[in-house]
Coordinates of C-alpha atoms in Angstrom, one line a residue:
M1 CA -1.4 217.8 123.1
N2 CA -1.5 218.4 126.9
I3 CA -4.3 217.2 129.2
V4 CA -5.1 219.2 132.3
I5 CA -6.9 218.1 135.5
N6 CA -8.7 221.1 137.0
G7 CA -11.4 219.5 139.1
I8 CA -11.3 216.8 141.8
G9 CA -13.8 215.1 144.1
I10 CA -13.2 212.4 146.7
V11 CA -15.2 210.4 149.2
S12 CA -13.4 207.7 151.4
S13 CA -13.2 206.4 154.9
L14 CA -11.0 209.5 155.7
G15 CA -14.0 211.7 155.1
V16 CA -16.0 213.5 152.4
G17 CA -14.3 216.1 150.2
A18 CA -10.8 217.3 149.4
E19 CA -10.4 219.4 152.6
A20 CA -11.2 216.6 155.0
T21 CA -9.0 214.2 153.1
T22 CA -6.0 216.6 153.1
E23 CA -6.3 217.2 156.9
A24 CA -6.5 213.5 157.6
L25 CA -3.5 212.6 155.5
R26 CA -1.4 215.3 157.0
K27 CA -2.3 214.1 160.5
G28 CA -1.6 210.5 159.6
S29 CA -5.2 209.5 160.5
T30 CA -6.8 206.2 159.4
G31 CA -10.3 205.4 158.4
I32 CA -9.9 201.7 159.1
R33 CA -12.4 200.6 161.8
T34 CA -14.9 198.0 162.8
M35 CA -17.6 197.7 160.2
R36 CA -20.7 199.8 160.8
Y37 CA -22.8 199.9 157.7
L38 CA -22.0 196.6 155.9
Q39 CA -24.2 193.8 157.3
S40 CA -21.7 190.9 157.4
Q41 CA -21.0 188.0 159.7
H42 CA -17.3 188.8 159.5
T43 CA -17.3 191.6 162.1
E44 CA -13.7 190.5 163.0
L45 CA -12.5 192.1 159.8
P46 CA -11.8 195.9 160.0
V47 CA -12.8 197.9 156.9
G48 CA -12.5 201.4 155.5
E49 CA -16.2 202.6 155.3
V50 CA -17.3 206.0 154.1
P51 CA -18.7 207.6 157.4
L52 CA -22.2 208.1 156.0
S53 CA -25.2 205.9 155.8
N54 CA -27.1 205.6 152.5
E55 CA -29.9 207.7 153.9
E56 CA -27.4 210.5 154.8
M57 CA -26.0 210.4 151.3
M58 CA -29.5 210.5 149.8
Q59 CA -30.2 213.6 151.8
M60 CA -27.0 215.2 150.5
L61 CA -28.1 214.5 147.0
N62 CA -31.8 215.4 147.5
A63 CA -32.6 211.8 146.5
T64 CA -34.7 210.7 149.5
S65 CA -37.5 209.5 147.2
E66 CA -35.2 206.9 145.6
R67 CA -36.0 203.3 146.6
Y68 CA -33.5 201.4 144.6
V69 CA -30.1 203.1 144.5
S70 CA -26.7 201.4 145.2
R71 CA -24.1 202.8 147.6
T72 CA -21.7 202.7 144.7
A73 CA -23.9 205.2 142.8
L74 CA -24.4 207.4 145.9
M75 CA -20.7 207.8 146.7
G76 CA -19.9 208.3 143.1
A77 CA -22.5 211.1 142.7
I78 CA -21.2 213.0 145.7
A79 CA -17.6 212.8 144.4
L80 CA -18.7 213.7 140.9
R81 CA -20.6 216.8 142.1
E82 CA -17.5 218.0 144.1
A83 CA -15.2 217.5 141.1
L84 CA -17.4 219.6 138.8
H85 CA -17.8 222.3 141.4
S86 CA -14.1 222.5 142.0
A87 CA -13.4 222.8 138.3
G88 CA -15.8 225.7 138.1
I89 CA -17.9 224.2 135.4
D90 CA -20.8 222.5 137.2
A91 CA -23.2 225.0 135.5
D92 CA -21.3 225.3 132.2
L93 CA -21.7 222.0 130.4
K94 CA -24.4 222.8 127.9
G95 CA -23.2 222.5 124.3
K96 CA -20.2 220.5 125.4
R97 CA -19.5 216.9 124.6
V98 CA -19.2 215.5 128.1
C99 CA -18.2 211.9 128.9
L100 CA -18.3 210.2 132.3
I101 CA -15.9 207.3 132.4
S102 CA -16.1 205.3 135.7
G103 CA -14.3 202.2 137.0
T104 CA -16.1 199.6 139.1
T105 CA -16.2 195.9 139.6
V106 CA -19.2 195.1 141.7
G107 CA -21.4 198.0 140.5
G108 CA -24.8 197.7 142.2
M109 CA -23.9 194.5 144.0
D110 CA -24.6 195.9 147.5
M111 CA -28.2 196.5 146.5
T112 CA -28.5 193.2 144.5
E113 CA -27.5 191.3 147.7
R114 CA -30.4 192.9 149.6
V115 CA -33.1 192.0 147.0
F116 CA -31.6 188.7 145.7
A117 CA -34.2 185.9 145.7
S118 CA -37.0 188.4 146.6
A119 CA -40.6 187.6 145.7
D120 CA -41.3 191.3 145.1
D121 CA -41.5 192.1 141.3
N122 CA -40.1 195.6 141.9
D123 CA -37.0 194.0 143.6
L124 CA -36.7 191.6 140.7
Y125 CA -36.8 194.4 138.2
Y126 CA -34.0 196.1 140.1
C127 CA -31.9 192.9 140.0
V128 CA -32.4 192.5 136.2
K129 CA -32.1 196.2 135.1
H130 CA -29.8 197.9 137.6
H131 CA -27.3 195.4 139.0
D132 CA -24.7 195.7 136.2
C133 CA -21.7 198.0 136.4
G134 CA -22.8 200.3 133.5
S135 CA -26.1 201.0 135.3
S136 CA -24.3 202.2 138.4
T137 CA -22.4 204.8 136.2
E138 CA -25.7 206.0 134.6
D139 CA -27.3 206.2 138.1
M140 CA -24.5 208.4 139.5
A141 CA -24.7 210.8 136.6
R142 CA -28.4 211.1 137.1
L143 CA -28.1 211.6 140.8
A144 CA -25.4 214.3 140.3
G145 CA -27.6 216.0 137.6
V146 CA -25.0 215.5 134.9
E147 CA -25.9 214.8 131.3
A148 CA -23.0 212.8 129.8
E149 CA -22.2 209.9 127.6
C150 CA -21.4 207.1 130.0
C151 CA -18.6 204.5 129.7
T152 CA -17.7 202.0 132.4
V153 CA -14.3 200.2 132.8
S154 CA -14.0 197.1 134.8
T155 CA -10.4 195.8 135.2
A156 CA -10.7 195.0 138.9
C157 CA -8.4 197.2 141.1
S158 CA -6.9 199.2 138.2
A159 CA -10.3 200.2 136.8
A160 CA -10.4 203.8 137.9
L161 CA -6.8 204.6 136.7
N162 CA -7.6 203.0 133.4
A163 CA -10.7 205.2 133.2
I164 CA -8.5 208.2 133.5
I165 CA -6.2 206.9 130.8
V166 CA -9.1 206.3 128.4
G167 CA -10.4 209.8 129.1
S168 CA -7.1 211.4 128.2
E169 CA -7.0 209.5 125.0
M170 CA -10.5 210.5 124.1
L171 CA -9.7 214.2 124.6
K172 CA -6.5 213.9 122.6
N173 CA -8.5 212.4 119.7
D174 CA -11.2 215.0 119.9
E175 CA -13.9 212.6 121.0
A176 CA -15.0 214.8 123.9
D177 CA -14.7 218.3 125.2
I178 CA -14.8 217.5 128.9
V179 CA -14.1 214.1 130.5
I180 CA -15.0 213.2 134.1
A181 CA -13.1 210.1 135.0
G182 CA -12.5 208.0 138.1
G183 CA -14.3 205.2 140.0
S184 CA -16.6 204.2 142.7
E185 CA -16.9 201.0 144.7
A186 CA -19.1 200.1 147.7
L187 CA -18.3 197.4 150.2
S188 CA -20.5 194.3 149.8
R189 CA -20.7 190.8 151.3
F190 CA -19.9 189.5 147.8
H191 CA -16.4 190.9 147.5
L192 CA -15.7 190.9 151.3
N193 CA -16.2 187.1 151.3
G194 CA -14.5 186.7 147.9
F195 CA -11.3 188.4 149.2
N196 CA -11.6 186.5 152.4
S197 CA -11.8 183.2 150.6
L198 CA -8.4 184.0 149.0
K199 CA -6.9 184.3 152.5
I200 CA -5.6 187.9 151.9
L201 CA -7.6 189.9 154.4
D202 CA -6.0 191.0 157.7
D203 CA -8.0 191.0 160.9
K204 CA -5.8 194.0 162.1
P205 CA -5.1 197.3 160.4
S206 CA -3.1 196.6 157.3
R207 CA 0.7 197.5 157.1
P208 CA 1.8 197.9 153.5
F209 CA 5.5 196.9 152.9
C210 CA 6.0 196.1 156.7
A211 CA 7.8 192.9 157.6
T212 CA 4.8 192.0 159.8
R213 CA 2.1 192.5 157.1
Q214 CA -0.5 189.9 156.8
G215 CA -3.0 191.2 154.2
L216 CA -5.2 194.0 153.2
N217 CA -8.3 195.8 154.7
L218 CA -11.1 196.3 152.2
G219 CA -12.4 199.9 151.9
E220 CA -14.9 201.8 149.8
G221 CA -15.2 205.2 148.3
A222 CA -15.2 207.2 145.1
A223 CA -13.1 209.9 143.4
Y224 CA -13.3 211.7 140.0
V225 CA -11.2 214.2 138.1
V226 CA -12.3 216.7 135.5
M227 CA -10.1 216.7 132.5
T228 CA -9.9 219.0 129.5
R229 CA -7.4 219.9 126.8
E230 CA -4.9 222.5 127.9
E231 CA -6.4 225.2 125.7
D232 CA -9.9 224.6 127.2
A233 CA -8.7 224.6 130.8
K234 CA -10.0 227.1 133.3
G235 CA -7.2 228.3 135.6
K236 CA -4.0 226.4 136.5
G237 CA -4.4 222.7 136.8
I238 CA -2.3 219.5 137.1
Y239 CA -1.0 218.0 133.9
L240 CA -1.5 214.3 133.1
A241 CA 2.0 213.9 131.8
G242 CA 2.3 210.2 131.2
Y243 CA 0.5 206.9 131.6
A244 CA 0.5 203.3 130.5
N245 CA -1.4 200.1 131.0
R246 CA 0.4 196.7 130.7
C247 CA -0.5 193.1 131.6
D248 CA 1.5 190.9 133.9
A249 CA 0.1 187.9 132.0
Y250 CA 1.0 185.6 134.9
H251 CA -1.9 184.6 137.1
Q252 CA -5.6 185.6 137.7
T253 CA -5.0 186.8 141.3
A254 CA -1.2 186.7 142.0
S255 CA 1.5 189.1 140.8
S256 CA 4.6 187.7 139.1
P257 CA 7.6 187.6 141.5
E258 CA 9.5 190.1 139.3
G259 CA 6.5 192.4 138.8
K260 CA 6.8 192.3 135.0
G261 CA 3.6 194.1 134.2
A262 CA 4.1 196.7 136.9
S263 CA 7.7 197.6 135.7
L264 CA 6.5 197.7 132.0
A265 CA 3.7 200.1 133.0
M266 CA 5.9 202.4 135.0
A267 CA 8.7 202.5 132.4
A268 CA 6.2 203.3 129.6
A269 CA 4.6 206.1 131.6
L270 CA 8.0 207.7 132.2
R271 CA 8.8 207.5 128.4
M272 CA 5.5 209.1 127.5
A273 CA 6.2 212.0 130.0
H274 CA 9.7 212.4 128.7
L275 CA 11.0 212.0 132.3
V276 CA 13.6 209.8 133.9
P277 CA 13.1 208.0 137.3
Q278 CA 15.1 210.6 139.1
D279 CA 12.6 213.3 138.1
I280 CA 9.8 211.6 140.1
D281 CA 9.4 213.4 143.5
Y282 CA 7.0 210.8 145.0
V283 CA 5.4 207.4 144.1
N284 CA 2.0 206.5 145.5
A285 CA 2.4 202.8 145.4
H286 CA -0.4 200.2 144.9
G287 CA 0.8 198.7 148.2
T288 CA -2.0 196.5 149.4
G289 CA -0.3 195.0 152.4
T290 CA -0.4 191.4 151.1
P291 CA 2.9 189.6 151.3
D292 CA 3.2 188.8 147.6
N293 CA 1.9 192.1 146.2
D294 CA 4.2 194.3 148.2
R295 CA 7.2 192.1 147.4
S296 CA 6.4 192.1 143.7
E297 CA 5.8 195.8 143.5
S298 CA 9.0 196.5 145.4
H299 CA 10.9 194.4 142.8
A300 CA 9.3 196.3 140.0
L301 CA 10.1 199.7 141.6
R302 CA 13.8 198.6 142.0
T303 CA 13.8 197.5 138.3
V304 CA 12.7 200.9 137.1
F305 CA 14.3 203.2 139.7
G306 CA 17.3 201.3 140.7
E307 CA 18.4 201.1 144.4
I308 CA 18.1 204.9 144.9
L309 CA 14.3 205.2 145.0
S310 CA 12.1 208.3 145.1
P311 CA 10.0 208.6 148.3
V312 CA 7.3 205.9 148.2
S313 CA 4.2 205.3 150.3
S314 CA 0.9 203.4 150.1
T315 CA -2.1 205.3 151.4
K316 CA -4.2 202.1 151.7
G317 CA -3.3 201.8 155.3
A318 CA -5.4 205.0 155.7
T319 CA -8.3 204.4 153.3
G320 CA -8.4 200.6 153.0
H321 CA -8.1 199.0 149.6
T322 CA -11.0 200.6 147.7
T323 CA -10.5 198.1 144.9
S324 CA -11.8 199.5 141.6
A325 CA -12.0 203.1 143.0
S326 CA -8.4 203.0 144.4
G327 CA -6.7 204.4 141.3
A328 CA -8.9 207.5 141.3
I329 CA -8.8 208.0 145.1
E330 CA -5.0 207.8 145.0
T331 CA -4.8 210.1 142.0
V332 CA -6.8 212.7 143.9
I333 CA -4.6 212.1 147.0
C334 CA -1.5 212.7 144.8
I335 CA -3.0 216.0 143.5
L336 CA -3.8 217.1 147.1
A337 CA -0.2 216.3 148.1
M338 CA 1.1 218.4 145.1
R339 CA -1.2 221.3 145.8
N340 CA -0.5 221.4 149.6
G341 CA 3.2 220.5 149.6
F342 CA 3.5 217.2 151.5
I343 CA 4.2 213.5 151.0
P344 CA 1.6 211.2 152.6
G345 CA 2.8 208.6 155.1
N346 CA 2.5 204.9 155.0
N347 CA 0.2 204.0 157.9
G348 CA 1.2 201.0 159.9
W349 CA 4.8 200.6 158.7
R350 CA 7.1 199.8 161.5
E351 CA 9.7 197.1 160.5
K352 CA 11.7 196.8 157.4
D353 CA 11.4 193.8 155.1
D354 CA 14.6 193.3 153.2
E355 CA 12.6 192.1 150.2
C356 CA 10.5 195.3 150.1
I357 CA 11.1 199.0 149.7
A358 CA 11.2 201.1 152.9
P359 CA 8.3 203.6 152.5
V360 CA 7.8 207.0 154.0
A361 CA 6.5 206.2 157.5
A362 CA 4.9 209.6 158.3
A363 CA 3.7 212.6 156.3
Y364 CA 6.2 215.4 155.8
A365 CA 6.4 218.7 153.9
A366 CA 7.8 218.5 150.4
T367 CA 7.6 220.3 147.1
L368 CA 6.3 217.9 144.4
H369 CA 6.7 218.6 140.7
H370 CA 6.3 215.1 139.2
V371 CA 4.3 212.3 141.0
M372 CA 3.7 208.7 139.9
C373 CA 0.6 206.8 140.9
N374 CA 0.4 203.0 140.6
S375 CA -2.7 200.8 140.4
F376 CA -2.6 197.0 139.8
G377 CA -5.5 194.7 139.4
F378 CA -6.5 191.0 139.3
G379 CA -5.4 189.3 136.1
G380 CA -2.2 191.3 136.2
N381 CA -3.9 194.5 134.9
D382 CA -1.2 197.0 135.8
S383 CA -1.4 200.8 135.2
S384 CA 0.7 203.8 136.1
I385 CA 0.2 207.5 135.6
I386 CA 2.5 210.6 136.1
L387 CA 1.1 213.9 137.2
S388 CA 3.1 217.1 136.7
D389 CA 2.7 220.7 137.8
T390 CA 4.3 222.1 134.7
T391 CA 3.7 221.8 130.9
V392 CA 5.2 218.6 129.5
E393 CA 6.5 217.9 126.0
Q394 CA 3.7 217.1 123.7
R395 CA 3.3 213.6 122.3
Q396 CA 3.7 213.5 118.5
D397 CA 0.6 211.8 117.1
A398 CA 0.8 209.8 113.9
V399 CA 0.0 212.1 111.0
P400 CA -1.8 211.1 108.9
S401 CA -3.6 208.6 111.1
W402 CA -3.2 204.9 110.3
Q403 CA -6.2 203.2 108.6
V404 CA -7.8 200.3 110.4
E405 CA -9.2 197.1 108.9
E406 CA -10.9 194.0 110.4
V407 CA -9.2 190.8 109.3
A408 CA -11.1 188.2 111.3
D409 CA -14.5 187.9 112.9
V410 CA -15.6 184.7 114.7
T411 CA -18.8 184.1 116.7
V412 CA -19.6 181.3 119.1
D413 CA -23.2 181.3 120.1
S414 CA -24.1 177.7 120.8
M415 CA -22.9 175.1 123.3
E416 CA -22.5 172.6 120.5
R417 CA -19.6 174.6 119.0
L418 CA -17.6 174.3 122.2
T419 CA -16.5 170.9 121.1
E420 CA -14.2 172.8 118.7
L421 CA -12.1 174.0 121.7
A422 CA -10.3 170.6 121.8
E423 CA -8.3 171.8 118.7
Y424 CA -6.8 174.6 120.8
V425 CA -6.9 173.6 124.5
S426 CA -6.3 170.4 126.3
P427 CA -9.2 168.5 128.0
R428 CA -7.6 169.0 131.4
E429 CA -7.6 172.8 131.0
T430 CA -11.1 172.8 129.6
R431 CA -12.5 171.1 132.7
R432 CA -11.5 174.1 134.8
M433 CA -13.3 176.6 132.6
G434 CA -16.8 177.9 132.8
K435 CA -18.9 177.9 129.7
L436 CA -18.3 181.6 128.8
L437 CA -14.6 181.3 129.3
K438 CA -14.6 178.3 127.0
A439 CA -16.6 180.2 124.3
A440 CA -14.3 183.3 124.7
T441 CA -11.2 181.2 124.4
L442 CA -12.4 179.4 121.3
S443 CA -13.6 182.5 119.5
S444 CA -10.4 184.4 120.4
L445 CA -7.9 181.7 119.4
K446 CA -9.8 180.9 116.2
A447 CA -10.0 184.6 115.2
L448 CA -6.2 185.0 115.9
R449 CA -5.4 182.0 113.8
M450 CA -7.6 183.2 111.0
A451 CA -5.8 186.6 111.1
G452 CA -2.4 185.0 111.2
V453 CA -1.6 186.8 114.5
D454 CA 0.3 184.9 117.2
N455 CA 0.2 187.6 119.8
P456 CA -1.8 190.8 119.5
D457 CA -0.4 194.2 120.8
A458 CA -3.6 194.7 122.9
I459 CA -6.6 192.8 124.1
I460 CA -9.9 194.7 124.6
T461 CA -13.0 193.0 126.1
A462 CA -16.6 194.0 126.0
T463 CA -19.2 192.4 128.3
A464 CA -22.5 193.6 129.7
N465 CA -22.6 191.3 132.7
G466 CA -19.2 189.5 132.9
M467 CA -18.9 186.0 134.2
L468 CA -22.6 186.1 135.3
E469 CA -23.0 182.4 136.1
N470 CA -20.1 182.5 138.6
S471 CA -21.5 185.7 140.2
E472 CA -24.9 184.1 140.5
Q473 CA -23.5 181.0 142.1
L474 CA -21.5 183.0 144.6
L475 CA -24.6 185.1 145.5
R476 CA -26.6 181.9 145.9
E477 CA -23.9 180.3 148.0
I478 CA -23.9 183.2 150.4
A479 CA -27.7 183.4 150.5
D480 CA -28.1 179.6 151.2
N481 CA -25.0 178.8 153.3
G482 CA -24.0 182.0 155.0
E483 CA -20.6 183.6 154.7
Q484 CA -18.3 180.8 155.8
T485 CA -18.0 178.7 152.7
T486 CA -17.3 181.1 149.8
S487 CA -15.6 179.4 146.9
P488 CA -12.3 181.2 145.9
T489 CA -12.6 179.7 142.4
L490 CA -16.0 181.3 141.9
F491 CA -14.8 184.6 143.1
M492 CA -11.6 184.6 141.0
Q493 CA -13.7 183.9 137.9
S494 CA -16.5 186.3 138.7
T495 CA -14.6 189.6 137.8
H496 CA -15.5 191.1 134.5
N497 CA -11.8 191.2 133.3
T498 CA -11.4 187.5 133.9
I499 CA -11.7 186.8 130.2
G500 CA -9.3 189.4 128.9
S501 CA -6.7 188.4 131.5
A502 CA -7.1 184.7 130.8
I503 CA -6.5 185.2 127.1
A504 CA -3.4 187.4 127.9
I505 CA -2.1 184.8 130.3
R506 CA -2.5 182.0 127.7
L507 CA -0.8 184.1 125.0
G508 CA 1.8 185.7 127.2
C509 CA 0.6 189.1 126.0
H510 CA 2.0 191.9 128.1
G511 CA 0.3 194.7 126.1
Y512 CA -2.6 197.0 126.8
N513 CA -5.5 195.1 128.3
I514 CA -8.9 196.6 129.2
T515 CA -12.5 195.6 129.7
Y516 CA -15.6 197.7 129.0
T517 CA -19.0 197.0 130.5
Q518 CA -21.7 199.4 129.5
G519 CA -24.7 197.3 128.6
D520 CA -25.4 197.1 124.8
K521 CA -22.8 199.9 124.2
S522 CA -20.0 197.7 125.5
L523 CA -18.8 196.5 122.1
Q524 CA -19.0 200.1 120.7
C525 CA -16.7 201.3 123.5
A526 CA -14.2 198.5 122.9
L527 CA -14.1 198.9 119.1
S528 CA -13.6 202.7 119.5
D529 CA -10.7 202.1 121.8
A530 CA -9.2 199.5 119.4
R531 CA -9.5 201.9 116.4
R532 CA -8.0 204.7 118.5
L533 CA -4.9 202.6 119.4
I534 CA -4.2 201.6 115.9
A535 CA -5.0 205.1 114.3
T536 CA -2.5 206.8 116.7
G537 CA 0.2 204.2 116.2
Q538 CA 0.0 202.7 119.7
A539 CA -0.8 199.2 118.3
E540 CA -0.7 197.3 115.1
T541 CA -3.0 194.4 116.0
V542 CA -5.8 194.4 118.5
L543 CA -8.0 191.5 119.7
V544 CA -11.5 192.7 120.5
G545 CA -14.0 190.3 122.2
C546 CA -17.6 190.7 123.1
H547 CA -18.6 188.0 125.6
D548 CA -21.8 187.4 127.6
E549 CA -23.8 184.5 129.1
S550 CA -27.1 183.8 130.7
A551 CA -27.5 182.3 134.2
P552 CA -30.4 180.1 135.5
Y553 CA -31.7 182.5 138.1
L554 CA -31.5 185.5 135.8
N555 CA -33.6 183.7 133.2
T556 CA -36.1 182.8 135.9
L557 CA -36.4 186.4 136.8
L558 CA -36.8 187.5 133.2
Q559 CA -39.6 184.9 132.7
R560 CA -41.4 186.1 135.9
L561 CA -41.2 189.7 134.6
G562 CA -42.5 188.6 131.1
E563 CA -39.2 189.6 129.4
E564 CA -37.2 187.8 126.8
T565 CA -34.6 185.4 128.3
S566 CA -30.9 185.7 127.4
R567 CA -28.9 183.5 125.2
E568 CA -26.9 180.8 127.0
I569 CA -23.6 182.0 125.6
Y570 CA -22.5 184.7 123.1
S571 CA -18.9 185.2 122.2
R572 CA -17.6 187.3 119.3
S573 CA -13.9 188.0 118.6
I574 CA -12.6 190.5 116.1
V575 CA -9.0 191.1 115.1
L576 CA -8.2 194.6 113.9
T577 CA -5.0 195.6 112.3
R578 CA -3.2 198.6 110.7
K579 CA -4.2 198.6 107.1
K580 CA -1.3 197.5 104.9
E581 CA -0.2 199.5 101.9
R582 CA -1.4 197.8 98.7

C-alpha cells in the first residue's frame, strides 16, 4: 500500500509558508540572527527565531482573546492550517477519521517559564493542565480549527520524523483516513540553557560538516504534512517510499563514532523503498554542526553509500536546529526541493574536514526523483525516510496478521520496591539514577526476565510528563540562580525519551524505539503501536513501558488548586510477543 503526501505547511526562521521558504533556500539565505523574542541572558548566542511575535501569530489565527497559549502551539497551528489548505481538504474533513501526530520535546515550556512560581491561581492552573507535550498538540488542533484524534511523539530531535513514520503505519493498517504529521518546537530558556550546559552551542552561525565547526545554533519552527492512502489522494503528491527508526544504543547525548543507529536506519529505509544507495538523488543530512555528530553521520553515510556519495547538505545552517520539529521542517524542505527542482545548499561550509563528507555548498538546479531525509535525536534515536516522485513497489503485509499476546506485566508503584533493583543493577549505577529511571529500569528488566526475553525487537515508552522531577529542578535552578549554572545532568535526564533510550543502551537494543506522551492516552498509543509492529511482522517481541512521577512543586500546585496530588512514582512494563502456535 502506497502512502502519499499531498499537503505541506512550514514555519521557520526562513519565513512563513512554502513560498517564502523556497525563495530563501534558493537564495542561500539564513534565518540565524541575534535573538529578538526569547528573553534570555545569553544574547551572545545566535538563534533561528520565527520572525513573528506571539501577538502577531495570534492575530493570524484570530486567537487574540487567548491568554495562555504557547509559542509551540501557535507556530504549529499556522503550519497545520497551511498543510490542510495546500492539500485542498481544509473544509473536507467531516466523516473522516483524522489523526494529528505531532513531535515535540518541550511542549508548552515557553509559557511555563513565564508563569513558573506565580502566585496567580490562573497561572498555576496553566502550569498543571497545559504544560505537557500532549496539551500543546491539542491546543494547536483547536487553534487551527481541526477536529482530530491527537497523538504526541517525544523522541528529542527525531520526534517529528517519527511522527510521520507512525502516521504512515496507521494509514497502512486502516486506523485513520487522513493523517497530519510533523512537529513544532519553540525556543525556551529551558532548552537553550540545557544545550549550552552541554557545551555544544556556537556563538557564531553554525557550519555543518565544515572543518571549523564549533557547534549548533538552536532554532524554532513547525511543519506538517498531510498523508493519505494513494487511492484517497487528491491530485499528484509525493510518495513516502521508505522509512525506519533504529537506536544507536550508545549514549544519552553523544552519537557512536561509527554511527551505528544512523546507518541501520538508512539501510532499512532503502530496503523498504526497494532502492539502492545510487538511486538517491539527494540526502538532507541531520548535520547539526557539532564536531561529534557530523563526524558520526559522515561515517554512517559512507557505510551505507560507499565513497561515492549522493549530493548531501544540512539545512540547519539556514534554519537553526529546530530540535523536535527538525525532521518535519526538513521533510517539507525536501518536498519543496523535489517540486521546484533544486538541491539546497549547506550554509557556512567553507573548509573540508577529512573525517566528514563534503556537502553541497550552494543551492543548484537538479531533478530529484528519490530523496532521503535523516533525523537523529538524543539517546541515539535515529530515523530516516525516503521520498519519491513515482509509485514505489508495495510492501507485502503479513497475511493473515500475527496474533499478539502479553507474556509479562510488572508494576512498580512504591519507593520501597526500589530496593529490588540491586538484583539487576550495581549500587554504583543506581546512585546516578533518578527515582523514575530506577523504577522504570526495575520494572523493565523484571518483565523481560519473566518473559524469558534477553533483548526485545522494539522498546516503546508511554509517559504523560516524562522525567518531571529533573525538569522541575532545572526550572527552579534557572528561576533562582539565573542562566549561568544550568546542570547538564539535569538537562540530559529531563527529555521524555530518556527512559526508553536508557533501557536500550543497557540492553544494547538497536531496534525501533519511540516515546508517546499524550496524557492519560499515552499507554493506549504505545500499546497500539506495539500490537501493530507484531501484527505486521515487524517485531516478535516488544517491551512497552508506562512511566510517570510526581515532583514536589507540582504537588504543591495541585494542593493549592484543591486537586488530587500525583503518585510519587508509577512504572508499569509489559512484554508483548507474537503468539506461538499451540
